């Protein structure tokens, strides 16, 4: 009977194997009990009984080995069946382009197509390049227009407050005609809010050549605004003051969000300021070794964050630096 039971036993997983072991192999199994029974068998029958029990034991062990084999090959098979090499790969999460990077790239593209090259300068700047060469008189209140992070006083070393410092470096090292665009990070000691940050990005444009006039500045920025925000975009120049340009003008564009009808972003005015501009002050040209009787130029500086906010309808500047994936994921398609 036991032999029959052994022959009939099957196992297709580890639990069933263990059940078999308990039933036929272990000390407490039926086979183990048969061995224990030996001592109750009268001597003359011991030999015959022992023979039978040994047969049963061997049978049980051989079967156990078979079952182990069977179970292990079955699990191997099911594992390899779980790997289907014909399936398409699962998606690997890839990052996207940061909206500020995308905006900067787009600005660069627009200006490169009309002949501007790219220039860069250091973020840690000296007084000359950030202020003095740009016609900021010493101790002049104009310096306070841009709350500066100083790293060292006398000589003044600071985090640059604008990328206009790069235009000084370019003019010092190149002869006109100069048509250059300098995007970069700038720093100002300002409280962080939805509209301001102590670290932000600007792109400065500079064009110096013979006979460059205010009309060239206007046309260039009209072109930019229409390329960036669409054909229907309007540009407005408001008289302003910068030490390094004369005349100077603030650049407003018609609000991209409400189409100029008035919304929170333009505060109902229909216009949003995106930067400053003007004709390069002759003093600046002279400071950089360019003859102001022969050459004139225009310059403009715009905030990349502001442009990105308008373009992608972002209402809070802090989102750019908080690295919240829920925000960043929305720009995946910009790749
Ligand atoms: N540098 C100015 C600023 O950061 C912007 C500007 C650039 C204005 C060039 C005029 C010409 O506010």
Coordinates of C-alpha atoms and ligand atoms in Angstrom, one line a residue:
X1 CA 0.0 0.0 0.0
X2 CA 2.7 2.4 1.0
X3 CA 4.6 1.5 -2.2
X4 CA 1.6 2.3 -4.2
X5 CA 1.2 5.6 -2.5
X6 CA 4.8 6.4 -3.2
X7 CA 4.6 5.5 -6.8
X8 CA 1.4 7.6 -7.2
X9 CA 2.9 10.7 -5.4
X10 CA 3.5 13.8 -7.5
X11 CA 4.9 17.3 -6.8
X12 CA 4.9 20.4 -8.9
X13 CA 6.2 23.0 -6.4
X14 CA 8.3 23.3 -3.2
X15 CA 5.4 23.0 -0.8
X16 CA 4.3 19.7 -2.4
X17 CA 7.9 18.5 -2.3
X18 CA 8.0 19.3 1.4
X19 CA 4.7 17.5 2.0
X20 CA 6.1 14.4 0.3
X21 CA 9.2 14.6 2.4
X22 CA 7.1 14.7 5.6
X23 CA 4.9 11.9 4.4
X24 CA 7.6 9.4 3.2
X25 CA 11.1 10.5 4.1
X26 CA 11.3 12.2 7.5
X27 CA 11.7 10.3 10.8
X28 CA 8.0 10.9 11.6
X29 CA 6.9 9.7 8.1
X30 CA 5.1 6.3 7.5
X31 CA 8.5 4.9 6.4
X32 CA 10.2 6.2 9.5
X33 CA 7.5 4.7 11.6
X34 CA 8.1 1.3 9.9
X35 CA 11.7 1.5 11.0
X36 CA 10.6 2.3 14.6
X37 CA 8.4 -0.7 14.4
X38 CA 11.5 -3.0 13.9
X39 CA 12.1 -3.4 17.6
X40 CA 8.6 -4.9 18.1
X41 CA 9.1 -7.5 15.5
X42 CA 10.1 -11.0 16.8
X43 CA 13.7 -11.9 15.9
X44 CA 12.8 -14.6 13.4
X45 CA 10.8 -12.2 11.3
X46 CA 13.2 -9.2 11.6
X47 CA 15.2 -10.1 8.5
X48 CA 12.3 -10.4 6.2
X49 CA 10.6 -7.3 7.7
X50 CA 13.8 -5.3 7.4
X51 CA 14.2 -6.2 3.8
X52 CA 10.7 -5.0 2.9
X53 CA 11.2 -1.8 4.9
X54 CA 14.5 -1.1 3.1
X55 CA 12.8 -1.6 -0.2
X56 CA 10.1 0.9 0.7
X57 CA 12.8 3.3 1.9
X58 CA 14.8 3.1 -1.3
X59 CA 11.7 3.5 -3.4
X60 CA 10.7 6.5 -1.3
X61 CA 14.1 8.1 -1.8
X62 CA 14.4 7.4 -5.5
X63 CA 11.0 8.9 -6.0
X64 CA 12.0 11.9 -3.9
X65 CA 15.0 12.6 -6.2
X66 CA 12.8 12.3 -9.2
X67 CA 10.3 14.8 -7.8
X68 CA 13.1 17.3 -6.9
X69 CA 14.3 17.1 -10.5
X70 CA 10.8 17.6 -11.8
X71 CA 10.1 20.6 -9.6
X72 CA 13.3 22.3 -10.3
X73 CA 13.0 21.9 -14.1
X74 CA 9.4 23.1 -13.9
X75 CA 10.3 26.3 -12.1
X76 CA 13.2 26.9 -14.5
X77 CA 10.7 26.6 -17.4
X78 CA 8.2 28.9 -15.8
X79 CA 10.9 31.5 -15.2
X80 CA 12.1 31.5 -18.7
X81 CA 8.5 31.6 -19.9
X82 CA 8.1 34.8 -17.8
X83 CA 10.8 36.5 -20.0
X84 CA 9.3 37.0 -23.3
X85 CA 12.0 38.3 -25.6
X86 CA 9.6 39.2 -28.3
X87 CA 7.9 41.9 -26.2
X88 CA 8.7 45.5 -26.9
X89 CA 10.8 47.0 -24.1
X90 CA 9.1 48.9 -21.3
X91 CA 9.5 52.6 -21.4
X92 CA 12.5 54.0 -19.7
X93 CA 11.8 57.3 -18.0
X94 CA 13.8 60.1 -19.8
X95 CA 14.1 63.6 -18.6
X96 CA 12.9 66.6 -20.6
X97 CA 14.3 70.0 -21.4
X98 CA 13.9 72.6 -18.7
X99 CA 11.5 75.4 -19.8
X100 CA 14.2 78.0 -19.2
X101 CA 16.7 76.1 -21.4
X102 CA 14.1 75.7 -24.1
X103 CA 13.3 79.4 -23.9
X104 CA 17.0 80.4 -24.0
X105 CA 17.5 78.1 -27.0
X106 CA 14.6 79.6 -28.9
X107 CA 15.8 83.2 -28.2
X108 CA 19.3 82.2 -29.4
X109 CA 17.9 80.6 -32.5
X110 CA 15.9 83.7 -33.4
X111 CA 18.9 86.0 -33.1
X112 CA 21.4 83.7 -34.7
X113 CA 19.2 83.7 -37.8
X114 CA 19.6 87.5 -38.1
X115 CA 23.4 87.4 -37.7
X116 CA 24.0 87.5 -34.0
X117 CA 26.8 85.3 -32.5
X118 CA 27.0 84.1 -28.9
X119 CA 29.3 85.4 -26.2
X120 CA 29.8 84.6 -22.6
X121 CA 31.5 86.1 -19.6
X122 CA 32.2 85.3 -15.9
X123 CA 29.4 85.3 -13.3
X124 CA 31.9 86.7 -10.8
X125 CA 32.6 90.1 -12.2
X126 CA 34.7 93.1 -11.2
X127 CA 33.4 96.6 -10.8
X128 CA 34.8 97.8 -14.1
X129 CA 32.9 95.4 -16.3
X130 CA 29.7 95.4 -14.2
X131 CA 29.5 99.1 -13.5
X132 CA 32.3 101.6 -14.3
X133 CA 32.8 100.8 -18.0
X134 CA 29.0 100.9 -18.4
X135 CA 29.0 104.5 -17.3
X136 CA 27.8 104.1 -13.8
X137 CA 29.5 107.0 -12.0
X138 CA 31.1 106.1 -8.7
X139 CA 28.8 106.5 -5.7
X140 CA 26.0 107.2 -8.2
X141 CA 22.5 106.1 -7.1
X142 CA 22.1 104.3 -10.4
X143 CA 24.3 101.6 -8.8
X144 CA 21.5 101.0 -6.3
X145 CA 19.1 100.2 -9.1
X146 CA 20.6 96.7 -9.0
X147 CA 21.0 95.4 -5.5
X148 CA 24.4 93.8 -5.6
X149 CA 25.9 90.8 -3.9
X150 CA 29.5 91.8 -3.2
X151 CA 32.1 89.2 -2.7
X152 CA 34.9 91.6 -1.9
X153 CA 35.1 95.3 -1.4
X154 CA 38.1 97.4 -2.7
X155 CA 38.7 96.1 -5.3
X156 CA 35.0 95.4 -5.8
X157 CA 34.3 91.9 -6.9
X158 CA 30.6 91.0 -7.2
X159 CA 28.2 88.5 -8.7
X160 CA 27.2 90.2 -11.9
X161 CA 23.9 92.0 -11.7
X162 CA 23.3 91.9 -15.5
X163 CA 24.8 90.4 -18.6
X164 CA 25.7 93.9 -19.9
X165 CA 29.1 93.1 -18.4
X166 CA 29.6 90.7 -21.3
X167 CA 29.0 93.5 -23.8
X168 CA 32.0 95.4 -22.3
X169 CA 34.2 92.3 -22.6
X170 CA 33.2 91.8 -26.2
X171 CA 33.7 95.4 -27.2
X172 CA 37.1 95.5 -25.5
X173 CA 38.2 92.5 -27.5
X174 CA 36.6 92.8 -30.9
X175 CA 36.4 95.5 -33.6
X176 CA 33.0 96.5 -35.0
X177 CA 30.9 95.3 -36.7
X178 CA 29.7 93.5 -33.5
X179 CA 26.5 91.6 -33.4
X180 CA 26.4 89.5 -30.3
X181 CA 24.0 87.8 -27.9
X182 CA 25.0 87.0 -24.3
X183 CA 22.6 84.8 -22.3
X184 CA 23.5 84.0 -18.8
X185 CA 22.8 83.9 -15.1
X186 CA 22.7 87.1 -13.1
X187 CA 22.3 87.8 -9.4
X188 CA 20.6 90.5 -7.4
X189 CA 19.9 90.8 -3.7
X190 CA 16.2 90.6 -3.9
X191 CA 13.6 88.9 -1.8
X192 CA 12.3 85.7 -3.5
X193 CA 8.6 86.0 -4.6
X194 CA 6.4 84.9 -7.4
X195 CA 7.8 87.7 -9.6
X196 CA 11.4 88.2 -8.4
X197 CA 14.3 86.0 -7.5
X198 CA 17.9 86.6 -6.4
X199 CA 19.1 84.4 -9.2
X200 CA 17.7 84.7 -12.7
X201 CA 18.6 84.7 -16.4
X202 CA 19.1 87.5 -18.9
X203 CA 20.0 87.7 -22.5
X204 CA 21.8 90.8 -23.6
X205 CA 22.0 91.8 -27.3
X206 CA 24.5 94.2 -28.7
X207 CA 24.9 95.6 -32.2
X208 CA 27.7 98.1 -33.0
X209 CA 28.5 99.3 -36.5
X210 CA 28.5 102.4 -38.6
X211 CA 25.1 104.1 -38.8
X212 CA 23.2 101.9 -36.4
X213 CA 20.1 103.8 -35.4
X214 CA 17.1 103.5 -33.1
X215 CA 15.0 102.2 -36.0
X216 CA 17.4 99.2 -36.1
X217 CA 16.8 98.5 -32.5
X218 CA 13.0 98.7 -32.9
X219 CA 13.0 96.5 -36.0
X220 CA 15.2 93.9 -34.3
X221 CA 12.9 93.7 -31.3
X222 CA 9.7 93.7 -33.4
X223 CA 11.1 90.8 -35.3
X224 CA 12.1 89.0 -32.1
X225 CA 8.7 89.5 -30.4
X226 CA 6.8 88.2 -33.4
X227 CA 9.0 85.2 -33.8
X228 CA 8.8 84.4 -30.1
X229 CA 5.2 85.1 -29.4
X230 CA 3.4 85.1 -32.7
X231 CA 2.7 87.5 -35.6
X232 CA -0.1 89.4 -33.8
X233 CA 2.3 90.5 -31.0
X234 CA 2.7 94.2 -30.5
X235 CA 5.8 96.0 -29.1
X236 CA 5.9 99.2 -27.2
X237 CA 8.9 101.3 -26.2
X238 CA 8.6 103.4 -23.0
X239 CA 11.2 106.1 -22.3
X240 CA 13.5 105.1 -19.5
X241 CA 17.0 105.5 -18.0
X242 CA 20.1 103.3 -18.0
X243 CA 23.5 104.8 -17.4
X244 CA 24.9 102.8 -20.4
X245 CA 22.3 103.8 -23.0
X246 CA 21.0 107.1 -24.3
X247 CA 18.2 107.3 -25.2
X248 CA 16.9 104.4 -23.2
X249 CA 13.6 102.6 -23.4
X250 CA 11.8 99.8 -21.6
X251 CA 10.5 97.1 -23.9
X252 CA 6.8 96.1 -23.4
X253 CA 5.0 93.5 -25.5
X254 CA 1.3 93.0 -25.7
X255 CA 0.2 90.5 -23.1
X256 CA 0.6 87.1 -24.6
X257 CA -1.9 85.5 -22.2
X258 CA -5.0 87.7 -22.7
X259 CA -4.1 89.1 -26.2
X260 CA -3.9 92.6 -24.7
X261 CA -7.4 92.5 -23.2
X262 CA -6.1 92.6 -19.6
X263 CA -5.4 89.8 -17.1
X264 CA -3.5 89.2 -13.8
X265 CA -0.2 88.8 -15.6
X266 CA -0.4 92.2 -17.3
X267 CA -2.4 93.6 -14.4
X268 CA -5.2 94.7 -16.7
X269 CA -2.9 96.9 -18.8
X270 CA -2.6 94.6 -21.7
X271 CA 1.2 95.1 -21.7
X272 CA 4.1 93.2 -20.1
X273 CA 7.6 94.5 -19.7
X274 CA 10.3 92.1 -20.9
X275 CA 13.4 94.2 -20.7
X276 CA 15.4 97.3 -21.3
X277 CA 17.1 98.8 -24.3
X278 CA 18.7 101.8 -25.9
X279 CA 21.4 103.3 -28.0
X280 CA 24.8 102.5 -26.4
X281 CA 26.1 105.6 -24.7
X282 CA 29.2 107.1 -26.5
X283 CA 31.0 107.0 -23.1
X284 CA 30.6 103.2 -23.0
X285 CA 32.0 102.8 -26.5
X286 CA 35.0 105.0 -25.6
X287 CA 35.5 103.1 -22.4
X288 CA 35.8 100.0 -24.4
X289 CA 38.2 101.5 -27.0
X290 CA 35.6 102.0 -29.8
X291 CA 35.6 105.4 -31.6
X292 CA 32.2 106.9 -30.9
X293 CA 32.5 109.3 -33.7
X294 CA 32.7 106.5 -36.2
X295 CA 30.4 103.9 -34.6
X296 CA 27.1 103.8 -32.9
X297 CA 25.2 100.8 -31.4
X298 CA 22.2 99.6 -29.7
X299 CA 21.8 97.2 -26.8
X300 CA 18.9 95.4 -25.1
X301 CA 18.6 93.1 -22.1
X302 CA 15.7 90.8 -21.4
X303 CA 14.7 88.4 -18.6
X304 CA 14.5 84.8 -19.8
X305 CA 12.2 83.9 -16.9
X306 CA 9.8 86.6 -17.8
X307 CA 9.7 85.4 -21.5
X308 CA 9.3 81.8 -20.5
X309 CA 6.4 82.7 -18.1
X310 CA 4.6 84.5 -20.9
X311 CA 5.3 81.8 -23.4
X312 CA 4.2 78.9 -21.2
X313 CA 1.7 80.7 -19.0
X314 CA 3.7 80.1 -15.8
X315 CA 2.4 82.3 -12.9
X316 CA 5.1 81.8 -10.3
X317 CA 8.9 82.4 -10.9
X318 CA 9.8 80.0 -8.1
X319 CA 8.6 77.0 -10.0
X320 CA 11.7 77.2 -12.3
X321 CA 14.0 76.4 -9.4
X322 CA 11.9 74.2 -7.1
X323 CA 12.5 71.1 -9.3
X324 CA 9.0 69.8 -8.7
X325 CA 8.6 67.0 -11.2
X326 CA 4.9 67.7 -11.6
X327 CA 5.9 71.1 -13.0
X328 CA 8.9 69.8 -15.0
X329 CA 7.0 66.9 -16.6
X330 CA 4.7 69.3 -18.3
X331 CA 7.6 70.3 -20.6
X332 CA 8.5 66.8 -21.7
X333 CA 7.3 67.4 -25.2
X334 CA 9.9 70.2 -25.6
X335 CA 12.6 67.6 -26.2
Ligands
LIG1 N1 21.2 95.7 -18.1 C1 19.9 96.2 -18.0 C2 19.2 95.6 -16.8 O1 19.6 94.5 -16.4 C3 19.0 95.9 -19.2 C4 19.5 96.7 -20.4 C5 20.4 96.1 -21.2 C6 19.1 97.9 -20.7 C7 20.9 96.8 -22.4 C8 19.5 98.6 -21.8 C9 20.4 98.0 -22.6 O2 18.3 96.1 -16.2

